[in-house]
Amino acid sequence: SFLFAVYLVLLYKYSETEDLLVTCPYANREHSKLENVIGWFSQQIYLRIRLSPRYTFNDLLDRVNKKFLEVQEHQLAPRTLFEKLIPVVDMKQPYFRVGFSLEYYKKRTLPGLEVTALKIDKLKLTSPLPLNLIMLDMDDKLIASLFYYVDLFAQDTMAAMLKTYRHLLRIAVTEPNSSVNDMLSSLEH
């Protein structure tokens, strides 16, 4: 939730929108019959967060944690119900179609099996969303990858956005009682 809350501050900075809707993958096996089935079961959950520039980062983090718990309780609700409950919004607008995910990668050893990572220098991936931040927690590193529609966003803008995200992470760690407004103001110094 910490990384996600910082992402919300970043989205607020670039969109100037206080009402944010972000999609996140959620993996869980809700039925006992699926426990022995091999595979990854995932669905998209939608998190709608109202952010105020007056909130401290800690306030925002508390709201995010509560929202995650609330959404998890209703994760199996059909998408049609979601569409009825969310006020009419143009879902084709880029800032309403953003994603966030946190993935964990741990090296594992399996008896009798040798596993090696495939290193790819430049990889062209596509995203189903115009803007999607994927955080990878890999052993002792945290890697951020920002996927975006190249026809909507310039590469320089996205590089600047990642740089801003990194700066906001530092502020959130060192000054968690700063308001969102103060966090963003410190970017200008």
Short mmCIF file of N, CA and C in Angstrom, two decimals:
data_model
loop_
_atom_site.label_atom_id
_atom_site.label_comp_id
_atom_site.label_asym_id
_atom_site.label_seq_id
_atom_site.Cartn_x
_atom_site.Cartn_y
_atom_site.Cartn_z
N SER A 1 0.81 -1.21 0.00
CA SER A 1 0.00 0.00 0.00
C SER A 1 0.85 1.26 0.00
N PHE A 2 2.04 1.17 0.57
CA PHE A 2 2.93 2.34 0.62
C PHE A 2 3.29 2.81 -0.79
N LEU A 3 3.74 1.88 -1.63
CA LEU A 3 4.13 2.22 -3.01
C LEU A 3 2.93 2.73 -3.80
N PHE A 4 1.77 2.12 -3.54
CA PHE A 4 0.55 2.53 -4.23
C PHE A 4 0.14 3.95 -3.81
N ALA A 5 0.26 4.27 -2.52
CA ALA A 5 -0.10 5.61 -2.04
C ALA A 5 0.80 6.67 -2.67
N VAL A 6 2.08 6.36 -2.81
CA VAL A 6 2.99 7.31 -3.48
C VAL A 6 2.58 7.47 -4.94
N TYR A 7 2.17 6.38 -5.57
CA TYR A 7 1.70 6.44 -6.96
C TYR A 7 0.49 7.37 -7.09
N LEU A 8 -0.40 7.33 -6.10
CA LEU A 8 -1.57 8.21 -6.12
C LEU A 8 -1.15 9.68 -6.06
N VAL A 9 -0.14 9.98 -5.25
CA VAL A 9 0.37 11.36 -5.18
C VAL A 9 0.92 11.76 -6.55
N LEU A 10 1.62 10.84 -7.19
CA LEU A 10 2.17 11.10 -8.52
C LEU A 10 1.05 11.36 -9.53
N LEU A 11 0.01 10.53 -9.51
CA LEU A 11 -1.12 10.72 -10.43
C LEU A 11 -1.81 12.06 -10.18
N TYR A 12 -1.94 12.41 -8.92
CA TYR A 12 -2.55 13.70 -8.57
C TYR A 12 -1.72 14.84 -9.15
N LYS A 13 -0.41 14.75 -9.03
CA LYS A 13 0.46 15.80 -9.55
C LYS A 13 0.27 15.98 -11.05
N TYR A 14 0.24 14.90 -11.78
CA TYR A 14 0.17 14.99 -13.24
C TYR A 14 -1.23 15.20 -13.78
N SER A 15 -2.25 14.75 -13.06
CA SER A 15 -3.63 14.89 -13.57
C SER A 15 -4.39 16.04 -12.93
N GLU A 16 -3.94 16.48 -11.74
CA GLU A 16 -4.64 17.49 -10.95
C GLU A 16 -6.07 17.03 -10.65
N THR A 17 -6.25 15.73 -10.54
CA THR A 17 -7.55 15.13 -10.26
C THR A 17 -7.52 14.54 -8.85
N GLU A 18 -8.48 14.93 -8.02
CA GLU A 18 -8.54 14.43 -6.65
C GLU A 18 -9.28 13.10 -6.55
N ASP A 19 -10.09 12.78 -7.55
CA ASP A 19 -10.87 11.55 -7.56
C ASP A 19 -10.17 10.58 -8.51
N LEU A 20 -9.44 9.62 -7.95
CA LEU A 20 -8.62 8.74 -8.77
C LEU A 20 -9.17 7.32 -8.77
N LEU A 21 -9.13 6.70 -9.92
CA LEU A 21 -9.58 5.33 -10.09
C LEU A 21 -8.44 4.54 -10.72
N VAL A 22 -7.93 3.55 -9.98
CA VAL A 22 -6.77 2.78 -10.44
C VAL A 22 -7.12 1.30 -10.39
N THR A 23 -6.72 0.58 -11.41
CA THR A 23 -6.95 -0.87 -11.43
C THR A 23 -5.67 -1.59 -11.00
N CYS A 24 -5.87 -2.67 -10.25
CA CYS A 24 -4.75 -3.47 -9.75
C CYS A 24 -5.10 -4.94 -9.91
N PRO A 25 -4.12 -5.76 -10.27
CA PRO A 25 -4.40 -7.20 -10.29
C PRO A 25 -4.51 -7.73 -8.86
N TYR A 26 -5.39 -8.66 -8.67
CA TYR A 26 -5.56 -9.25 -7.35
C TYR A 26 -5.59 -10.76 -7.53
N ALA A 27 -4.65 -11.42 -6.94
CA ALA A 27 -4.56 -12.88 -7.06
C ALA A 27 -4.98 -13.52 -5.75
N ASN A 28 -5.94 -14.39 -5.85
CA ASN A 28 -6.40 -15.10 -4.67
C ASN A 28 -7.23 -16.29 -5.09
N ARG A 29 -7.23 -17.30 -4.30
CA ARG A 29 -8.03 -18.49 -4.57
C ARG A 29 -9.13 -18.54 -3.52
N GLU A 30 -10.29 -18.12 -3.91
CA GLU A 30 -11.41 -18.01 -2.97
C GLU A 30 -12.11 -19.34 -2.70
N HIS A 31 -11.90 -20.32 -3.57
CA HIS A 31 -12.62 -21.58 -3.43
C HIS A 31 -11.65 -22.70 -3.08
N SER A 32 -12.01 -23.53 -2.12
CA SER A 32 -11.12 -24.60 -1.68
C SER A 32 -10.84 -25.60 -2.80
N LYS A 33 -11.73 -25.74 -3.77
CA LYS A 33 -11.52 -26.66 -4.89
C LYS A 33 -10.34 -26.24 -5.77
N LEU A 34 -9.93 -24.99 -5.68
CA LEU A 34 -8.83 -24.49 -6.52
C LEU A 34 -7.47 -24.61 -5.85
N GLU A 35 -7.43 -25.05 -4.61
CA GLU A 35 -6.17 -25.09 -3.87
C GLU A 35 -5.10 -25.95 -4.52
N ASN A 36 -5.48 -27.06 -5.14
CA ASN A 36 -4.51 -27.97 -5.74
C ASN A 36 -4.32 -27.74 -7.24
N VAL A 37 -4.96 -26.75 -7.79
CA VAL A 37 -4.84 -26.46 -9.22
C VAL A 37 -3.62 -25.58 -9.44
N ILE A 38 -2.78 -25.97 -10.40
CA ILE A 38 -1.59 -25.19 -10.72
C ILE A 38 -2.00 -24.04 -11.63
N GLY A 39 -1.46 -22.87 -11.36
CA GLY A 39 -1.73 -21.72 -12.21
C GLY A 39 -1.93 -20.47 -11.39
N TRP A 40 -2.01 -19.37 -12.08
CA TRP A 40 -2.16 -18.09 -11.43
C TRP A 40 -3.56 -17.58 -11.69
N PHE A 41 -4.33 -17.40 -10.64
CA PHE A 41 -5.69 -16.90 -10.76
C PHE A 41 -5.68 -15.43 -10.38
N SER A 42 -6.09 -14.60 -11.30
CA SER A 42 -6.02 -13.16 -11.06
C SER A 42 -7.23 -12.48 -11.67
N GLN A 43 -7.60 -11.39 -11.08
CA GLN A 43 -8.63 -10.54 -11.64
C GLN A 43 -8.25 -9.10 -11.34
N GLN A 44 -8.86 -8.19 -12.04
CA GLN A 44 -8.60 -6.77 -11.81
C GLN A 44 -9.57 -6.25 -10.76
N ILE A 45 -9.03 -5.54 -9.79
CA ILE A 45 -9.88 -4.84 -8.84
C ILE A 45 -9.70 -3.35 -9.07
N TYR A 46 -10.71 -2.61 -8.78
CA TYR A 46 -10.69 -1.16 -9.00
C TYR A 46 -10.69 -0.46 -7.66
N LEU A 47 -9.76 0.45 -7.52
CA LEU A 47 -9.66 1.21 -6.28
C LEU A 47 -9.92 2.68 -6.60
N ARG A 48 -10.97 3.18 -6.01
CA ARG A 48 -11.31 4.58 -6.18
C ARG A 48 -10.93 5.31 -4.90
N ILE A 49 -10.01 6.25 -5.04
CA ILE A 49 -9.51 6.99 -3.89
C ILE A 49 -9.72 8.47 -4.13
N ARG A 50 -10.29 9.12 -3.14
CA ARG A 50 -10.41 10.58 -3.18
C ARG A 50 -9.25 11.14 -2.37
N LEU A 51 -8.44 11.91 -3.04
CA LEU A 51 -7.22 12.43 -2.43
C LEU A 51 -7.36 13.94 -2.24
N SER A 52 -6.99 14.42 -1.09
CA SER A 52 -6.98 15.86 -0.83
C SER A 52 -5.54 16.31 -0.66
N PRO A 53 -5.16 17.44 -1.23
CA PRO A 53 -3.79 17.93 -1.04
C PRO A 53 -3.48 18.24 0.41
N ARG A 54 -4.51 18.34 1.25
CA ARG A 54 -4.29 18.63 2.68
C ARG A 54 -3.95 17.37 3.48
N TYR A 55 -4.26 16.20 2.94
CA TYR A 55 -3.94 14.96 3.66
C TYR A 55 -2.43 14.87 3.88
N THR A 56 -2.06 14.35 5.04
CA THR A 56 -0.65 13.99 5.20
C THR A 56 -0.47 12.66 4.46
N PHE A 57 0.78 12.33 4.19
CA PHE A 57 1.02 11.05 3.52
C PHE A 57 0.49 9.90 4.39
N ASN A 58 0.70 9.99 5.70
CA ASN A 58 0.19 8.94 6.60
C ASN A 58 -1.33 8.83 6.53
N ASP A 59 -2.03 9.97 6.43
CA ASP A 59 -3.49 9.94 6.28
C ASP A 59 -3.88 9.20 4.99
N LEU A 60 -3.19 9.54 3.92
CA LEU A 60 -3.46 8.89 2.64
C LEU A 60 -3.19 7.39 2.73
N LEU A 61 -2.10 7.02 3.35
CA LEU A 61 -1.76 5.61 3.51
C LEU A 61 -2.84 4.86 4.30
N ASP A 62 -3.36 5.47 5.36
CA ASP A 62 -4.47 4.87 6.12
C ASP A 62 -5.69 4.66 5.23
N ARG A 63 -6.02 5.67 4.42
CA ARG A 63 -7.18 5.57 3.52
C ARG A 63 -6.97 4.45 2.50
N VAL A 64 -5.76 4.36 1.97
CA VAL A 64 -5.45 3.31 0.99
C VAL A 64 -5.59 1.94 1.63
N ASN A 65 -5.05 1.76 2.83
CA ASN A 65 -5.16 0.47 3.52
C ASN A 65 -6.62 0.08 3.75
N LYS A 66 -7.44 1.03 4.17
CA LYS A 66 -8.87 0.76 4.39
C LYS A 66 -9.56 0.40 3.07
N LYS A 67 -9.19 1.11 2.00
CA LYS A 67 -9.80 0.85 0.70
C LYS A 67 -9.43 -0.54 0.18
N PHE A 68 -8.16 -0.94 0.35
CA PHE A 68 -7.76 -2.29 -0.05
C PHE A 68 -8.58 -3.35 0.68
N LEU A 69 -8.76 -3.18 1.99
CA LEU A 69 -9.54 -4.15 2.77
C LEU A 69 -10.99 -4.17 2.30
N GLU A 70 -11.55 -3.00 2.06
CA GLU A 70 -12.94 -2.89 1.61
C GLU A 70 -13.13 -3.58 0.25
N VAL A 71 -12.21 -3.33 -0.67
CA VAL A 71 -12.32 -3.90 -2.01
C VAL A 71 -12.14 -5.42 -1.97
N GLN A 72 -11.25 -5.90 -1.13
CA GLN A 72 -11.02 -7.34 -1.03
C GLN A 72 -12.28 -8.06 -0.56
N GLU A 73 -13.06 -7.41 0.30
CA GLU A 73 -14.31 -8.01 0.78
C GLU A 73 -15.30 -8.21 -0.36
N HIS A 74 -15.23 -7.34 -1.37
CA HIS A 74 -16.20 -7.37 -2.47
C HIS A 74 -15.55 -7.75 -3.80
N GLN A 75 -14.41 -8.42 -3.74
CA GLN A 75 -13.66 -8.70 -4.96
C GLN A 75 -14.40 -9.59 -5.96
N LEU A 76 -15.33 -10.39 -5.50
CA LEU A 76 -16.01 -11.30 -6.42
C LEU A 76 -17.25 -10.69 -7.05
N ALA A 77 -17.53 -9.43 -6.74
CA ALA A 77 -18.68 -8.77 -7.35
C ALA A 77 -18.45 -8.67 -8.86
N PRO A 78 -19.45 -8.94 -9.66
CA PRO A 78 -19.26 -8.89 -11.11
C PRO A 78 -18.97 -7.48 -11.60
N ARG A 79 -18.25 -7.39 -12.71
CA ARG A 79 -17.87 -6.10 -13.29
C ARG A 79 -19.11 -5.25 -13.60
N THR A 80 -20.20 -5.88 -14.00
CA THR A 80 -21.41 -5.12 -14.33
C THR A 80 -21.92 -4.36 -13.11
N LEU A 81 -21.80 -4.97 -11.92
CA LEU A 81 -22.19 -4.28 -10.70
C LEU A 81 -21.27 -3.09 -10.46
N PHE A 82 -19.97 -3.29 -10.67
CA PHE A 82 -19.00 -2.20 -10.53
C PHE A 82 -19.40 -1.03 -11.42
N GLU A 83 -19.74 -1.32 -12.67
CA GLU A 83 -20.07 -0.26 -13.62
C GLU A 83 -21.34 0.48 -13.21
N LYS A 84 -22.26 -0.20 -12.52
CA LYS A 84 -23.47 0.46 -12.05
C LYS A 84 -23.19 1.35 -10.84
N LEU A 85 -22.26 0.92 -9.99
CA LEU A 85 -21.98 1.65 -8.75
C LEU A 85 -21.11 2.88 -8.95
N ILE A 86 -20.19 2.83 -9.91
CA ILE A 86 -19.32 3.98 -10.17
C ILE A 86 -20.10 4.97 -11.01
N PRO A 87 -20.12 6.24 -10.61
CA PRO A 87 -20.84 7.23 -11.41
C PRO A 87 -20.33 7.23 -12.85
N VAL A 88 -21.18 7.65 -13.76
CA VAL A 88 -20.82 7.65 -15.17
C VAL A 88 -19.55 8.47 -15.37
N VAL A 89 -18.55 7.80 -15.90
CA VAL A 89 -17.25 8.39 -16.14
C VAL A 89 -16.80 7.93 -17.51
N ASP A 90 -16.15 8.80 -18.25
CA ASP A 90 -15.62 8.40 -19.54
C ASP A 90 -14.39 7.53 -19.28
N MET A 91 -14.59 6.21 -19.28
CA MET A 91 -13.50 5.28 -18.95
C MET A 91 -12.42 5.25 -20.02
N LYS A 92 -12.63 5.96 -21.13
CA LYS A 92 -11.60 5.97 -22.17
C LYS A 92 -10.57 7.06 -21.92
N GLN A 93 -10.82 7.94 -20.97
CA GLN A 93 -9.84 8.97 -20.66
C GLN A 93 -8.63 8.33 -20.00
N PRO A 94 -7.41 8.69 -20.42
CA PRO A 94 -6.21 8.02 -19.91
C PRO A 94 -6.08 8.03 -18.39
N TYR A 95 -6.42 9.14 -17.74
CA TYR A 95 -6.21 9.18 -16.31
C TYR A 95 -7.23 8.35 -15.53
N PHE A 96 -8.26 7.87 -16.19
CA PHE A 96 -9.18 6.95 -15.54
C PHE A 96 -8.82 5.51 -15.85
N ARG A 97 -7.85 5.30 -16.69
CA ARG A 97 -7.46 3.95 -17.06
C ARG A 97 -5.98 3.76 -16.75
N VAL A 98 -5.68 3.80 -15.49
CA VAL A 98 -4.30 3.61 -15.06
C VAL A 98 -4.23 2.39 -14.16
N GLY A 99 -3.07 1.78 -14.14
CA GLY A 99 -2.91 0.57 -13.35
C GLY A 99 -1.69 0.62 -12.47
N PHE A 100 -1.69 -0.27 -11.50
CA PHE A 100 -0.56 -0.42 -10.59
C PHE A 100 -0.48 -1.87 -10.18
N SER A 101 0.73 -2.40 -10.15
CA SER A 101 0.88 -3.74 -9.58
C SER A 101 2.24 -3.87 -8.91
N LEU A 102 2.26 -4.71 -7.92
CA LEU A 102 3.49 -5.04 -7.19
C LEU A 102 3.67 -6.54 -7.30
N GLU A 103 4.80 -6.92 -7.86
CA GLU A 103 5.08 -8.34 -8.06
C GLU A 103 6.34 -8.71 -7.29
N TYR A 104 6.35 -9.91 -6.76
CA TYR A 104 7.49 -10.41 -6.00
C TYR A 104 8.20 -11.49 -6.79
N TYR A 105 9.51 -11.39 -6.83
CA TYR A 105 10.30 -12.41 -7.50
C TYR A 105 11.36 -12.88 -6.53
N LYS A 106 11.36 -14.15 -6.26
CA LYS A 106 12.38 -14.73 -5.39
C LYS A 106 13.02 -15.89 -6.13
N LYS A 107 14.34 -15.96 -6.05
CA LYS A 107 15.03 -17.09 -6.65
C LYS A 107 14.66 -18.34 -5.87
N ARG A 108 14.32 -19.36 -6.58
CA ARG A 108 13.93 -20.61 -5.94
C ARG A 108 14.78 -21.75 -6.51
N THR A 109 15.08 -22.68 -5.68
CA THR A 109 15.79 -23.86 -6.15
C THR A 109 14.85 -25.04 -6.06
N LEU A 110 14.84 -25.79 -7.10
CA LEU A 110 14.01 -26.99 -7.16
C LEU A 110 14.93 -28.18 -7.37
N PRO A 111 14.80 -29.22 -6.59
CA PRO A 111 15.67 -30.39 -6.72
C PRO A 111 15.60 -30.98 -8.13
N GLY A 112 16.77 -31.15 -8.74
CA GLY A 112 16.85 -31.76 -10.06
C GLY A 112 16.48 -30.85 -11.21
N LEU A 113 16.27 -29.57 -10.94
CA LEU A 113 15.88 -28.64 -11.99
C LEU A 113 16.75 -27.40 -11.91
N GLU A 114 17.32 -27.01 -13.02
CA GLU A 114 18.13 -25.81 -13.06
C GLU A 114 17.32 -24.71 -13.75
N VAL A 115 17.19 -23.59 -13.07
CA VAL A 115 16.42 -22.48 -13.60
C VAL A 115 17.34 -21.28 -13.76
N THR A 116 17.33 -20.67 -14.94
CA THR A 116 18.13 -19.47 -15.16
C THR A 116 17.22 -18.38 -15.71
N ALA A 117 17.56 -17.16 -15.38
CA ALA A 117 16.77 -16.02 -15.85
C ALA A 117 17.16 -15.70 -17.29
N LEU A 118 16.21 -15.30 -18.07
CA LEU A 118 16.44 -14.88 -19.43
C LEU A 118 16.58 -13.37 -19.41
N LYS A 119 17.75 -12.88 -19.80
CA LYS A 119 17.99 -11.44 -19.79
C LYS A 119 17.72 -10.88 -21.18
N ILE A 120 16.88 -9.90 -21.22
CA ILE A 120 16.53 -9.27 -22.48
C ILE A 120 16.87 -7.79 -22.36
N ASP A 121 17.69 -7.29 -23.29
CA ASP A 121 18.12 -5.90 -23.22
C ASP A 121 16.96 -4.93 -23.43
N LYS A 122 16.30 -5.04 -24.54
CA LYS A 122 15.18 -4.15 -24.81
C LYS A 122 13.97 -5.00 -25.13
N LEU A 123 12.95 -4.79 -24.39
CA LEU A 123 11.76 -5.60 -24.53
C LEU A 123 10.59 -4.67 -24.81
N LYS A 124 9.87 -4.96 -25.85
CA LYS A 124 8.70 -4.15 -26.17
C LYS A 124 7.47 -4.91 -25.68
N LEU A 125 6.90 -4.42 -24.63
CA LEU A 125 5.69 -5.02 -24.09
C LEU A 125 4.53 -4.07 -24.32
N THR A 126 3.36 -4.60 -24.34
CA THR A 126 2.20 -3.75 -24.46
C THR A 126 1.41 -3.82 -23.16
N SER A 127 0.65 -2.80 -22.92
CA SER A 127 -0.17 -2.74 -21.73
C SER A 127 -1.62 -2.57 -22.15
N PRO A 128 -2.54 -3.22 -21.45
CA PRO A 128 -3.95 -3.01 -21.76
C PRO A 128 -4.44 -1.64 -21.30
N LEU A 129 -3.60 -0.93 -20.56
CA LEU A 129 -3.97 0.38 -20.02
C LEU A 129 -3.04 1.46 -20.58
N PRO A 130 -3.54 2.67 -20.73
CA PRO A 130 -2.68 3.75 -21.22
C PRO A 130 -1.48 4.04 -20.31
N LEU A 131 -1.63 3.80 -19.02
CA LEU A 131 -0.54 4.05 -18.08
C LEU A 131 -0.58 2.97 -17.00
N ASN A 132 0.56 2.31 -16.79
CA ASN A 132 0.58 1.18 -15.86
C ASN A 132 1.95 1.13 -15.19
N LEU A 133 1.99 1.30 -13.88
CA LEU A 133 3.23 1.21 -13.12
C LEU A 133 3.33 -0.18 -12.52
N ILE A 134 4.40 -0.88 -12.85
CA ILE A 134 4.63 -2.21 -12.31
C ILE A 134 5.89 -2.16 -11.45
N MET A 135 5.73 -2.49 -10.19
CA MET A 135 6.85 -2.54 -9.25
C MET A 135 7.24 -4.00 -9.06
N LEU A 136 8.52 -4.26 -9.15
CA LEU A 136 9.03 -5.62 -9.00
C LEU A 136 9.97 -5.65 -7.80
N ASP A 137 9.59 -6.42 -6.79
CA ASP A 137 10.41 -6.61 -5.60
C ASP A 137 11.26 -7.84 -5.87
N MET A 138 12.54 -7.59 -6.15
CA MET A 138 13.42 -8.66 -6.60
C MET A 138 14.61 -8.78 -5.67
N ASP A 139 14.57 -9.77 -4.79
CA ASP A 139 15.63 -9.99 -3.81
C ASP A 139 15.91 -8.72 -3.02
N ASP A 140 17.00 -8.03 -3.29
CA ASP A 140 17.35 -6.84 -2.53
C ASP A 140 17.10 -5.55 -3.30
N LYS A 141 16.34 -5.62 -4.39
CA LYS A 141 16.08 -4.45 -5.23
C LYS A 141 14.59 -4.24 -5.43
N LEU A 142 14.24 -3.00 -5.66
CA LEU A 142 12.89 -2.64 -6.04
C LEU A 142 12.99 -1.96 -7.41
N ILE A 143 12.35 -2.54 -8.40
CA ILE A 143 12.46 -2.05 -9.77
C ILE A 143 11.10 -1.51 -10.21
N ALA A 144 11.11 -0.30 -10.77
CA ALA A 144 9.88 0.32 -11.27
C ALA A 144 9.91 0.31 -12.80
N SER A 145 8.82 -0.14 -13.40
CA SER A 145 8.67 -0.11 -14.85
C SER A 145 7.36 0.60 -15.16
N LEU A 146 7.44 1.58 -16.01
CA LEU A 146 6.26 2.34 -16.38
C LEU A 146 5.91 1.99 -17.82
N PHE A 147 4.76 1.38 -18.00
CA PHE A 147 4.30 1.04 -19.34
C PHE A 147 3.24 2.06 -19.74
N TYR A 148 3.30 2.50 -21.00
CA TYR A 148 2.40 3.56 -21.43
C TYR A 148 2.17 3.48 -22.92
N TYR A 149 1.09 4.11 -23.35
CA TYR A 149 0.79 4.19 -24.78
C TYR A 149 1.67 5.29 -25.37
N VAL A 150 2.49 4.90 -26.33
CA VAL A 150 3.42 5.87 -26.93
C VAL A 150 2.70 6.92 -27.77
N ASP A 151 1.48 6.64 -28.21
CA ASP A 151 0.74 7.64 -28.97
C ASP A 151 0.06 8.67 -28.05
N LEU A 152 0.06 8.42 -26.74
CA LEU A 152 -0.52 9.37 -25.79
C LEU A 152 0.52 10.12 -24.97
N PHE A 153 1.65 9.47 -24.69
CA PHE A 153 2.64 10.05 -23.80
C PHE A 153 4.02 10.07 -24.46
N ALA A 154 4.77 11.14 -24.19
CA ALA A 154 6.13 11.26 -24.70
C ALA A 154 7.10 10.53 -23.76
N GLN A 155 8.13 9.96 -24.33
CA GLN A 155 9.12 9.23 -23.54
C GLN A 155 9.76 10.12 -22.48
N ASP A 156 10.06 11.37 -22.82
CA ASP A 156 10.66 12.31 -21.85
C ASP A 156 9.73 12.55 -20.67
N THR A 157 8.44 12.66 -20.95
CA THR A 157 7.46 12.87 -19.88
C THR A 157 7.43 11.67 -18.94
N MET A 158 7.47 10.48 -19.51
CA MET A 158 7.41 9.27 -18.69
C MET A 158 8.70 9.10 -17.87
N ALA A 159 9.84 9.47 -18.46
CA ALA A 159 11.11 9.41 -17.71
C ALA A 159 11.05 10.40 -16.54
N ALA A 160 10.50 11.58 -16.79
CA ALA A 160 10.36 12.58 -15.73
C ALA A 160 9.39 12.09 -14.65
N MET A 161 8.36 11.38 -15.07
CA MET A 161 7.38 10.86 -14.12
C MET A 161 8.04 9.83 -13.19
N LEU A 162 8.86 8.96 -13.74
CA LEU A 162 9.56 7.98 -12.90
C LEU A 162 10.53 8.67 -11.94
N LYS A 163 11.19 9.70 -12.41
CA LYS A 163 12.11 10.45 -11.55
C LYS A 163 11.34 11.11 -10.41
N THR A 164 10.18 11.66 -10.73
CA THR A 164 9.33 12.28 -9.72
C THR A 164 8.84 11.23 -8.71
N TYR A 165 8.47 10.06 -9.21
CA TYR A 165 8.02 8.98 -8.33
C TYR A 165 9.13 8.62 -7.33
N ARG A 166 10.33 8.52 -7.81
CA ARG A 166 11.46 8.20 -6.93
C ARG A 166 11.64 9.27 -5.85
N HIS A 167 11.53 10.53 -6.25
CA HIS A 167 11.66 11.63 -5.28
C HIS A 167 10.53 11.59 -4.25
N LEU A 168 9.31 11.32 -4.72
CA LEU A 168 8.17 11.23 -3.80
C LEU A 168 8.33 10.07 -2.82
N LEU A 169 8.92 8.97 -3.28
CA LEU A 169 9.19 7.84 -2.38
C LEU A 169 10.12 8.26 -1.25
N ARG A 170 11.16 9.02 -1.60
CA ARG A 170 12.10 9.49 -0.57
C ARG A 170 11.39 10.37 0.46
N ILE A 171 10.56 11.27 -0.02
CA ILE A 171 9.84 12.17 0.88
C ILE A 171 8.89 11.37 1.79
N ALA A 172 8.18 10.42 1.21
CA ALA A 172 7.22 9.62 1.99
C ALA A 172 7.94 8.82 3.08
N VAL A 173 9.15 8.37 2.80
CA VAL A 173 9.91 7.61 3.79
C VAL A 173 10.45 8.52 4.89
N THR A 174 11.01 9.67 4.49
CA THR A 174 11.67 10.54 5.46
C THR A 174 10.74 11.52 6.15
N GLU A 175 9.64 11.89 5.49
CA GLU A 175 8.71 12.88 6.06
C GLU A 175 7.25 12.43 5.88
N PRO A 176 6.85 11.33 6.48
CA PRO A 176 5.50 10.79 6.25
C PRO A 176 4.37 11.68 6.78
N ASN A 177 4.69 12.65 7.62
CA ASN A 177 3.65 13.56 8.12
C ASN A 177 3.51 14.81 7.26
N SER A 178 4.25 14.88 6.15
CA SER A 178 4.11 15.99 5.21
C SER A 178 2.77 15.86 4.50
N SER A 179 2.17 16.99 4.20
CA SER A 179 0.93 16.96 3.42
C SER A 179 1.28 16.66 1.97
N VAL A 180 0.30 16.20 1.22
CA VAL A 180 0.49 15.94 -0.21
C VAL A 180 0.96 17.24 -0.88
N ASN A 181 0.35 18.35 -0.49
CA ASN A 181 0.75 19.65 -1.04
C ASN A 181 2.22 19.95 -0.78
N ASP A 182 2.68 19.70 0.46
CA ASP A 182 4.09 19.95 0.80
C ASP A 182 5.02 19.00 0.05
N MET A 183 4.59 17.76 -0.13
CA MET A 183 5.39 16.80 -0.90
C MET A 183 5.61 17.31 -2.31
N LEU A 184 4.53 17.80 -2.91
CA LEU A 184 4.62 18.27 -4.30
C LEU A 184 5.38 19.59 -4.39
N SER A 185 5.23 20.44 -3.37
CA SER A 185 5.98 21.70 -3.35
C SER A 185 7.48 21.46 -3.27
N SER A 186 7.88 20.42 -2.54
CA SER A 186 9.31 20.13 -2.39
C SER A 186 9.94 19.69 -3.72
N LEU A 187 9.13 19.27 -4.66
CA LEU A 187 9.65 18.87 -5.97
C LEU A 187 10.18 20.08 -6.75
N GLU A 188 9.64 21.24 -6.43
CA GLU A 188 10.02 22.45 -7.15
C GLU A 188 11.31 23.06 -6.64
N HIS A 189 11.83 22.57 -5.52
CA HIS A 189 13.05 23.14 -4.94
C HIS A 189 14.27 22.40 -5.40
#
